[in-house]
CSV table of C-alpha atoms in Angstrom, one decimal:
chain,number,residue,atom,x,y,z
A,1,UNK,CA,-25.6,16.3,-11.9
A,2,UNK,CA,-26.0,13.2,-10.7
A,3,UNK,CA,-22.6,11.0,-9.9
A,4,UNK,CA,-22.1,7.8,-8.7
A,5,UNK,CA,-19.6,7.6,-5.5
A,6,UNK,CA,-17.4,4.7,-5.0
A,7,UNK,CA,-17.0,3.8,-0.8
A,8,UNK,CA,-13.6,2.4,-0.1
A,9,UNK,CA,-14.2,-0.1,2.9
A,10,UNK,CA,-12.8,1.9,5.1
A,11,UNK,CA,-15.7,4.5,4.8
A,12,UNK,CA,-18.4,2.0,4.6
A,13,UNK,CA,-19.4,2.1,8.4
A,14,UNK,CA,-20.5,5.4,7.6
A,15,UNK,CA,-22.7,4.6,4.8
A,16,UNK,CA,-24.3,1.9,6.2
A,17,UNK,CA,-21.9,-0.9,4.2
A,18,UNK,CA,-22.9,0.7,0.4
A,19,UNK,CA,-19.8,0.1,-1.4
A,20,UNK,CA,-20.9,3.1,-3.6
A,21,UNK,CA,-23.8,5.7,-3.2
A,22,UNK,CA,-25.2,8.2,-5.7
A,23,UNK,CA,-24.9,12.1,-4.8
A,24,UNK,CA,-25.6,15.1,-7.1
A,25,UNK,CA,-23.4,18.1,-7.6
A,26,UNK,CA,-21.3,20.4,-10.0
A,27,UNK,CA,-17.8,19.9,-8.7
A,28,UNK,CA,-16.2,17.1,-6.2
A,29,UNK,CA,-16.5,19.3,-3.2
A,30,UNK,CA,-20.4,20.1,-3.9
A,31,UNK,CA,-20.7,16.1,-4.6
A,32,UNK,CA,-18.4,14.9,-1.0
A,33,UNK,CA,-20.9,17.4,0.7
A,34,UNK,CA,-24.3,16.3,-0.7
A,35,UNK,CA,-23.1,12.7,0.5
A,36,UNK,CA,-22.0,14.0,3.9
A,37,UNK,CA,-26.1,14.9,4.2
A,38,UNK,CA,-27.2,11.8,4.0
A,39,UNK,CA,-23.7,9.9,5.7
A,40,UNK,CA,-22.0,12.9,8.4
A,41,UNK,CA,-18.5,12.3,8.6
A,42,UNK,CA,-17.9,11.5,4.9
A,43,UNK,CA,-16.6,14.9,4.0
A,44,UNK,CA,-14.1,15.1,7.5
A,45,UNK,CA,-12.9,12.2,6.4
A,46,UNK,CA,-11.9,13.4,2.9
A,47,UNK,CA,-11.2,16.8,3.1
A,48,UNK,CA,-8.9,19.0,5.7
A,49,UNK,CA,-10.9,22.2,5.4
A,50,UNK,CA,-10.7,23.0,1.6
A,51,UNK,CA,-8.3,20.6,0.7
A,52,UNK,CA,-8.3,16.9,-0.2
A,53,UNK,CA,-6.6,15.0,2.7
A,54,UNK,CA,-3.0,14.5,2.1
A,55,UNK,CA,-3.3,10.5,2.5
A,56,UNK,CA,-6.3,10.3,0.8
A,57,UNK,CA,-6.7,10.1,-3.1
A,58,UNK,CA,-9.4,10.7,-5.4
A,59,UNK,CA,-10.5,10.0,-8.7
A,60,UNK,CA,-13.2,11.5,-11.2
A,61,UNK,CA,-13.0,8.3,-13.5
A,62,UNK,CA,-9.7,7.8,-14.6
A,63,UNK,CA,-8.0,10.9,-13.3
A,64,UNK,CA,-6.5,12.4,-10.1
A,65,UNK,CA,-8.4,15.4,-8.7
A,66,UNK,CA,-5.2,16.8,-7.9
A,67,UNK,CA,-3.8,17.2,-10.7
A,68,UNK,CA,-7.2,18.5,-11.8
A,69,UNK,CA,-8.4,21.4,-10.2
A,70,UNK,CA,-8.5,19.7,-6.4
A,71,UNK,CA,-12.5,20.0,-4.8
A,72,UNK,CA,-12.9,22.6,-7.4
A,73,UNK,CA,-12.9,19.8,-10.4
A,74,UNK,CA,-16.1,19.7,-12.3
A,75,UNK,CA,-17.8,16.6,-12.4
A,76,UNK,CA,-20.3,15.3,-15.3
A,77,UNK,CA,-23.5,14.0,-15.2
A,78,UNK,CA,-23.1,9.9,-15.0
A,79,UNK,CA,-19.5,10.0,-13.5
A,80,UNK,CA,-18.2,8.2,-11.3
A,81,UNK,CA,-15.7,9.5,-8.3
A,82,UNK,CA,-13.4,6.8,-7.0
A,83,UNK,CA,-11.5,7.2,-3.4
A,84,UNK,CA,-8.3,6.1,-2.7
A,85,UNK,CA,-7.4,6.4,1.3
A,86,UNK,CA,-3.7,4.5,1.9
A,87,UNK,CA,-3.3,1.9,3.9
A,88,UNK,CA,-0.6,0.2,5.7
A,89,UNK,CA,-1.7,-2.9,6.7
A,90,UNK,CA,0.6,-6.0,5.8
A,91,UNK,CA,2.9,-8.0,8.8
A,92,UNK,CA,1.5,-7.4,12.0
A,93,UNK,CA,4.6,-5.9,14.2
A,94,UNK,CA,6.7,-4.7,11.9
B,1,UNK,CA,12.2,-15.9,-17.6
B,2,UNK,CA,15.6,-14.8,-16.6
B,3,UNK,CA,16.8,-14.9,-12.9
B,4,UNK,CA,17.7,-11.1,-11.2
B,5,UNK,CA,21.1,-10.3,-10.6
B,6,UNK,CA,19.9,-9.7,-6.6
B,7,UNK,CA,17.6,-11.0,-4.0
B,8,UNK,CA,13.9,-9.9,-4.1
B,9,UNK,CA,13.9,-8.3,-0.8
B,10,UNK,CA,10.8,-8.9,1.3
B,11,UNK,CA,10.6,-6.0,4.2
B,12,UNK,CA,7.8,-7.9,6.8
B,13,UNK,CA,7.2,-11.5,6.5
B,14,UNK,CA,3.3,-11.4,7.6
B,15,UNK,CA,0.4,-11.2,6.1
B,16,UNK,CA,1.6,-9.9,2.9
B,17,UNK,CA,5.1,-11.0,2.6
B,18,UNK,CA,4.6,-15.0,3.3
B,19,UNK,CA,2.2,-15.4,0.3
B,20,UNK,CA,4.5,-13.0,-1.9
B,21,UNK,CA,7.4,-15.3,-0.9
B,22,UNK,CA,5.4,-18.5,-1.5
B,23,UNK,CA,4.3,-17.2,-5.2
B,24,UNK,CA,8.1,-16.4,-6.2
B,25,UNK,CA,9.3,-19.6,-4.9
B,26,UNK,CA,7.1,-21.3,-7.4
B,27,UNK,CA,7.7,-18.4,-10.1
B,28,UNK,CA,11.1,-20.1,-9.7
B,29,UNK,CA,13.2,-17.1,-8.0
B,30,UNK,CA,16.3,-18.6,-6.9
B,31,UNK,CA,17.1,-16.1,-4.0
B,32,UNK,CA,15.2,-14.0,-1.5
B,33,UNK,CA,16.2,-12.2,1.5
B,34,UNK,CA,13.4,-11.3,4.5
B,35,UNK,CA,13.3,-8.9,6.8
B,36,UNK,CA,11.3,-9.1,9.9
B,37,UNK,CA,11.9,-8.9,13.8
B,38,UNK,CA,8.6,-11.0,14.7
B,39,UNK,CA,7.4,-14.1,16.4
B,40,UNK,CA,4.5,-16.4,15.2
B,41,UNK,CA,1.5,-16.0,16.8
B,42,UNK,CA,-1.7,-17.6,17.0
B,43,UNK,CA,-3.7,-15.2,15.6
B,44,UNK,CA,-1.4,-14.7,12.3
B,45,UNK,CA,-2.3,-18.1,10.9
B,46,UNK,CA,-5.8,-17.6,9.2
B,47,UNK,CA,-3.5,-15.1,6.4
B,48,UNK,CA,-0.1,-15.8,7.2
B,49,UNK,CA,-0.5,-19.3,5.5
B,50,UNK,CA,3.1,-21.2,5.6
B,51,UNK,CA,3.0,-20.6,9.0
B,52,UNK,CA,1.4,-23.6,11.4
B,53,UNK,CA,0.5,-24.3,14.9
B,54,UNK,CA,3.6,-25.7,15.4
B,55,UNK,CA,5.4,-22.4,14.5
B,56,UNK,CA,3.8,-20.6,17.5
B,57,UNK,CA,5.7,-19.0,19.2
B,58,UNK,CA,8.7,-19.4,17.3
B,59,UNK,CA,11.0,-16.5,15.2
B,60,UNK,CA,9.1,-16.0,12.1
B,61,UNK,CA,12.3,-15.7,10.1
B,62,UNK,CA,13.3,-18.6,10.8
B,63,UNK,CA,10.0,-20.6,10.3
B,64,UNK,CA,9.5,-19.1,7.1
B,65,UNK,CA,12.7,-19.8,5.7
B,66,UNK,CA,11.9,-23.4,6.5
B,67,UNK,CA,8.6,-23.6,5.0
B,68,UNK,CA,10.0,-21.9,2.0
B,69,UNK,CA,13.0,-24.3,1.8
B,70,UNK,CA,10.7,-27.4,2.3
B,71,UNK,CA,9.1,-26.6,-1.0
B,72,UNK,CA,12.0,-24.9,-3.1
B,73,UNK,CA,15.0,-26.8,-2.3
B,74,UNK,CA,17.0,-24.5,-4.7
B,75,UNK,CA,15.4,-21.2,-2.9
B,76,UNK,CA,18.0,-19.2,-1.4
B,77,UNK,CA,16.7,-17.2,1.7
B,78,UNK,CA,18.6,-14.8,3.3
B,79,UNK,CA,17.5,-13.4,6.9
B,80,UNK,CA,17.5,-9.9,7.9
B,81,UNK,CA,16.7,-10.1,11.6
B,82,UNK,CA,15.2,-6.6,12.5
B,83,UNK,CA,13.4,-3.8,10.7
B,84,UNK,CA,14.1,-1.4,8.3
B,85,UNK,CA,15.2,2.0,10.2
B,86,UNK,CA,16.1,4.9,8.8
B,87,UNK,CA,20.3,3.8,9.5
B,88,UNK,CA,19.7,0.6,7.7
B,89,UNK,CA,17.3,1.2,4.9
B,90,UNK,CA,19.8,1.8,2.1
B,91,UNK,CA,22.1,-0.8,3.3
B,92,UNK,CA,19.4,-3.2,3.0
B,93,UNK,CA,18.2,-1.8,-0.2
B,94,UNK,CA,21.1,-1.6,-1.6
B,95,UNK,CA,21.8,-4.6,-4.6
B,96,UNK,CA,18.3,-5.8,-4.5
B,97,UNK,CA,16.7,-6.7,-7.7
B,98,UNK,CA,13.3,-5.6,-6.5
B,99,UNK,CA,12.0,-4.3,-2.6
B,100,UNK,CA,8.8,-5.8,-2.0
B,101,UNK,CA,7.1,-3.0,1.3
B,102,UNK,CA,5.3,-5.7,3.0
B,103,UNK,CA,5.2,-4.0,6.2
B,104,UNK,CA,2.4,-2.5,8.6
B,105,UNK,CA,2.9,0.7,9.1
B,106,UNK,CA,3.0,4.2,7.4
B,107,UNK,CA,6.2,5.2,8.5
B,108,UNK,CA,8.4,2.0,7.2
B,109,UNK,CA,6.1,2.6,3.7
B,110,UNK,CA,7.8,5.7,3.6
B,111,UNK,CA,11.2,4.9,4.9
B,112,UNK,CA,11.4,1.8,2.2
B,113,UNK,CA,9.7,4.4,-1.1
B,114,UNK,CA,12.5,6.7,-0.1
B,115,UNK,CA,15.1,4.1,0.1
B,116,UNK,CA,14.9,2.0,-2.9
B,117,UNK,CA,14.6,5.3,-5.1
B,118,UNK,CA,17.8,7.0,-3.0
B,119,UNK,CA,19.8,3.5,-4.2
B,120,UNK,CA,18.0,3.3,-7.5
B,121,UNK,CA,16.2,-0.1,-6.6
B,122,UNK,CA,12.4,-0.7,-8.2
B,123,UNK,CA,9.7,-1.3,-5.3
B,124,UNK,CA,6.5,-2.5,-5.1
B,125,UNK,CA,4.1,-1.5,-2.2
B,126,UNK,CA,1.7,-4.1,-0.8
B,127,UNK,CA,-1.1,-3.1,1.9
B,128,UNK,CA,-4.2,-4.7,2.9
B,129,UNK,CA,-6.5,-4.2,5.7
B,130,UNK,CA,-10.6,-5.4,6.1
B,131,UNK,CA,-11.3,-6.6,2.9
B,132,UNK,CA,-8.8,-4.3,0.7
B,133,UNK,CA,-5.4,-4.2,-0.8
B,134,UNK,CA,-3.4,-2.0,-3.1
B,135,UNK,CA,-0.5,-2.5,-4.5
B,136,UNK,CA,1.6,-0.3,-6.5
B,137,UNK,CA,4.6,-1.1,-8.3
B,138,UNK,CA,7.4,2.0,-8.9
B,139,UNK,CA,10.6,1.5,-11.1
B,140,UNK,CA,14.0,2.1,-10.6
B,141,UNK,CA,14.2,5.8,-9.5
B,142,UNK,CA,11.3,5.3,-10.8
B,143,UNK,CA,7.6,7.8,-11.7
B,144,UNK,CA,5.0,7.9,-10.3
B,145,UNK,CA,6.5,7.1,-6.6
B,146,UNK,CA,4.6,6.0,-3.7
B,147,UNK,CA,5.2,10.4,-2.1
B,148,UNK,CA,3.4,11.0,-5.5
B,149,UNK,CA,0.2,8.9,-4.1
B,150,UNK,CA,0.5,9.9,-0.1
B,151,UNK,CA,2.7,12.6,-0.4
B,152,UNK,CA,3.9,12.2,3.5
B,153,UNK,CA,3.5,9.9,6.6
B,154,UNK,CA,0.0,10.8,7.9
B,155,UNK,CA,-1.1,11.4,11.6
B,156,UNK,CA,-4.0,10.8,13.4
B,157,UNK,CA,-5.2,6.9,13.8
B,158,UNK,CA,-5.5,5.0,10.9
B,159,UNK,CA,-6.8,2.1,10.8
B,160,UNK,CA,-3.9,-1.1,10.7
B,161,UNK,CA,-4.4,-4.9,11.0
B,162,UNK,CA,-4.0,-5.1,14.1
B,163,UNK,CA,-6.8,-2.4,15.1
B,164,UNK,CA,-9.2,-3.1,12.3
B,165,UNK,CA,-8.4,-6.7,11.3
B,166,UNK,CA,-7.9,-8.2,7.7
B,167,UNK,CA,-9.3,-10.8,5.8
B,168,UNK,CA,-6.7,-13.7,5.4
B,169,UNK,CA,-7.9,-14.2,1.4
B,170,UNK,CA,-7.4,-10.3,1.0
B,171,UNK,CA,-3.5,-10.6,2.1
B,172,UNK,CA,-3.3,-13.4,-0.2
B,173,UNK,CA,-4.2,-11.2,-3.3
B,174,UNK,CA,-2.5,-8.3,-2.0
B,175,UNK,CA,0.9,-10.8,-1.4
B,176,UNK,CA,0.2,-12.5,-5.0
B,177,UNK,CA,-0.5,-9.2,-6.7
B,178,UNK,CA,2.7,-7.9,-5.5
B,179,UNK,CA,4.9,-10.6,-6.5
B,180,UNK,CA,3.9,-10.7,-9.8
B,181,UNK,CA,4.4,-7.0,-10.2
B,182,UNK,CA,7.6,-7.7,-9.0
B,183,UNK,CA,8.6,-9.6,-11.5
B,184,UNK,CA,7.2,-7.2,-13.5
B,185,UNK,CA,9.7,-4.8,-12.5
B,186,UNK,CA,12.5,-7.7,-13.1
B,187,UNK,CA,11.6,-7.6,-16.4
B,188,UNK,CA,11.4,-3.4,-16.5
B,189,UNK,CA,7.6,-3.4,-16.2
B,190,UNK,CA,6.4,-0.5,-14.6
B,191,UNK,CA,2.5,0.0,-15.5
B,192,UNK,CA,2.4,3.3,-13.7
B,193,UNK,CA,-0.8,2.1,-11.8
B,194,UNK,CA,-2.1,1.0,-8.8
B,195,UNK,CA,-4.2,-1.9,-8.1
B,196,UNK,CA,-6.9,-2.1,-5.5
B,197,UNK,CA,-8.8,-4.9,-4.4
B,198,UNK,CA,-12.1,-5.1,-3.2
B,199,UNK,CA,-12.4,-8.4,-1.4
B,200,UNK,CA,-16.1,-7.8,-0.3
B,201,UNK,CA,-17.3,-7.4,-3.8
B,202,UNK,CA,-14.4,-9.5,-5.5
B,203,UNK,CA,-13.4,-6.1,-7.9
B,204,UNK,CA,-9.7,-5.4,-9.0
B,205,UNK,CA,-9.2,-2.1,-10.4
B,206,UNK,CA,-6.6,-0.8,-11.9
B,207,UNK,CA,-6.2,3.1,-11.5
B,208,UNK,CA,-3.7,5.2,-13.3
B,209,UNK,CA,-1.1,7.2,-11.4
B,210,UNK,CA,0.0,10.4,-12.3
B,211,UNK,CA,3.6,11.6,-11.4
B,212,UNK,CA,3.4,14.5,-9.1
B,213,UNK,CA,5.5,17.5,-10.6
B,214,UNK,CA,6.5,19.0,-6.8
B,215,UNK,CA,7.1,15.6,-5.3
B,216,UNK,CA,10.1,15.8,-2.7
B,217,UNK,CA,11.5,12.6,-3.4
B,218,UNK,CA,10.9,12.2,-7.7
B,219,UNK,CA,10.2,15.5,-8.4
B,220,UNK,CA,11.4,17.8,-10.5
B,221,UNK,CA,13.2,19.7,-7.4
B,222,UNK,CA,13.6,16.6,-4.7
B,223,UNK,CA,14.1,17.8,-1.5
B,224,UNK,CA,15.0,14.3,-0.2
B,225,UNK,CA,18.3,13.1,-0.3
B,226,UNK,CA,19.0,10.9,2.6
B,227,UNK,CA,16.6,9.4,5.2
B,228,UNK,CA,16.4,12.0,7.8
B,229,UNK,CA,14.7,9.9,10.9
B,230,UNK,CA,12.7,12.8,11.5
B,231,UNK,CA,10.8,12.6,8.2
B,232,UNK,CA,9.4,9.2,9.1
B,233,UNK,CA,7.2,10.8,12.4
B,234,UNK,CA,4.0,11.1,12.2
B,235,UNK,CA,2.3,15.1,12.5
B,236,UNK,CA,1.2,15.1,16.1
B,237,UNK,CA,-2.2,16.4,14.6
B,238,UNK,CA,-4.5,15.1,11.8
B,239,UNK,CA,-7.9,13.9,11.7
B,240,UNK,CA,-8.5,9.8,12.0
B,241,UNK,CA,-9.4,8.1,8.4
């Protein structure tokens, strides 16, 4: 299955400044580790051993993995997995 | 468009909250009240854009309100010297007609979600850092809530302003963005989305957020009923994003 990965720009250091990447796999965990291969750090960055990282969202087009089946969601060929880390920047000091 | 019965409260009044201020006072809003416990500096001005060289130095409170002032004589700005701490969160959230989170930090984001939904105020969340913002506007006790998103106040060292910088155009949107869904929320709008902006490759998305059935705060148990100042600390352990 081939899927097309979307890099937030905080991720992009470790895929050389792609803002999205393609990968192949059945489910979101088997796609976040195929582009861990070819970008290490990727998955440690996402995922907390088997889980997604609590501050950390993602999306297999429109919808929320966790209210999916987490990793474990099945991914389609042609889709496109979005993700969503929080951020806090806004008024430096406060 | 008719005025809100409260100030728009603006928590931070950097990056974010200056251009958010700036785009009500032309929006016509006839009162705002800041919070912020910060001095200009040199190195704010390239995003924090009514501030000048002049202001250096001085309380940012008080150089805002007088930047704002200069160009809405009719702009009622309250100050709030300080920041929003777990004693004074619902005080100052309390008869606001909107919260607009313009702060730095994952532990006031937090404080300020739990807050306005405690007092039943709407709130809209404004971050940027690099070259991207979100922004993500919640209703009145409001679903889907910002614990929904991020569920709790992460560890580890993520990456700020001040570590990893932030473009000055990127706060503009994020400030922009977040006043117009504030007025939004004025006019009970609440899309039930979040916005992201890429600033390196000029996208705005618009994802859908679901409401999270366990959440502690808009759940359908909450476990959160009062702003416990230990909630706000960040896990001593968790991996660097």
């Amino acid at each position: 299955m081939a899927v097309t990965v979307r890099i937030p720009t905080p991720l992009r250091p470790l895929t050389g400044g792609k803002d999205e990447v393609s990968a192949s796999g059945t489910t979101v965990l088997e796609v976040i580790e195929d582009v861990d291969k070819r970008h290490p750090g990727v998955r440690d960055r996402l995922l907390d051993g088997g889980k997604v990282r609590r501050f950390v969202n993602i999306f297999v087009g429109p919808e929320d993995i966790r209210f999916l089946d987490g990793p474990a969601t099945v991914v389609k060929d042609g889709a496109e997995l979005s993700i969503l880390p929080a951020i806090a920047g806004g008024s430096a000091g406060h | 468009m008719a005025a809100p019965d409260g100030p728009i409260l603006i928590v931070g009044a950097g990056g974010i909250g200056a251009p958010a201020a700036l785009a009500l006072g032309h929006a016509g809003v006839r009162r705002l009240c800041i919070v912020d416990d910060d001095r200009v500096e040199l190195g704010n001005l390239h995003r924090q854009i009514l501030f000048d060289e002049g202001d250096v130095g001085t309380d940012k409170l008080a150089s805002l309100r007088r930047a704002l002032v200069r160009r809405f004589p009719a702009l009622e700005v309250a100050l709030r010297p300080g920041r929003a701490l777990p004693d004074t969160a619902l005080e100052l959230c309390e008869g606001a007609a909107v919260v607009i989170d313009a702060t730095d930090n994952f532990a006031s984001r937090f404080l300020l979600a739990d807050a306005a939904h405690l007092v039943g105020v709407p709130i809209v969340h404004a971050a940027a850092v690099r070259w991207q913002a979100t922004v993500l506007a919640v209703a009145a006790a409001g679903r889907p809530c910002y614990r929904c998103l991020f569920e709790d106040v992460p560890g580890g060292v993520l990456v700020d302003c001040a570590t990893a910088g932030v473009a000055g155009p990127v706060c503009g949107v994020s400030g922009a963005l977040a006043a117009e869904r504030a007025l939004d929320l004025c006019l009970g709008r609440a899309p039930g989305t979040i916005l992201t902006y890429d600033g390196e490759r000029d996208r705005l998305r618009e994802v859908p957020v679901a409401p999270r059935r366990d959440c502690p705060l808009c759940g359908a148990q909450p476990t959160i009923g009062s702003l416990d100042a230990a909630r706000y600390m960040p896990p001593a352990c968790e991996a660097s994003y």
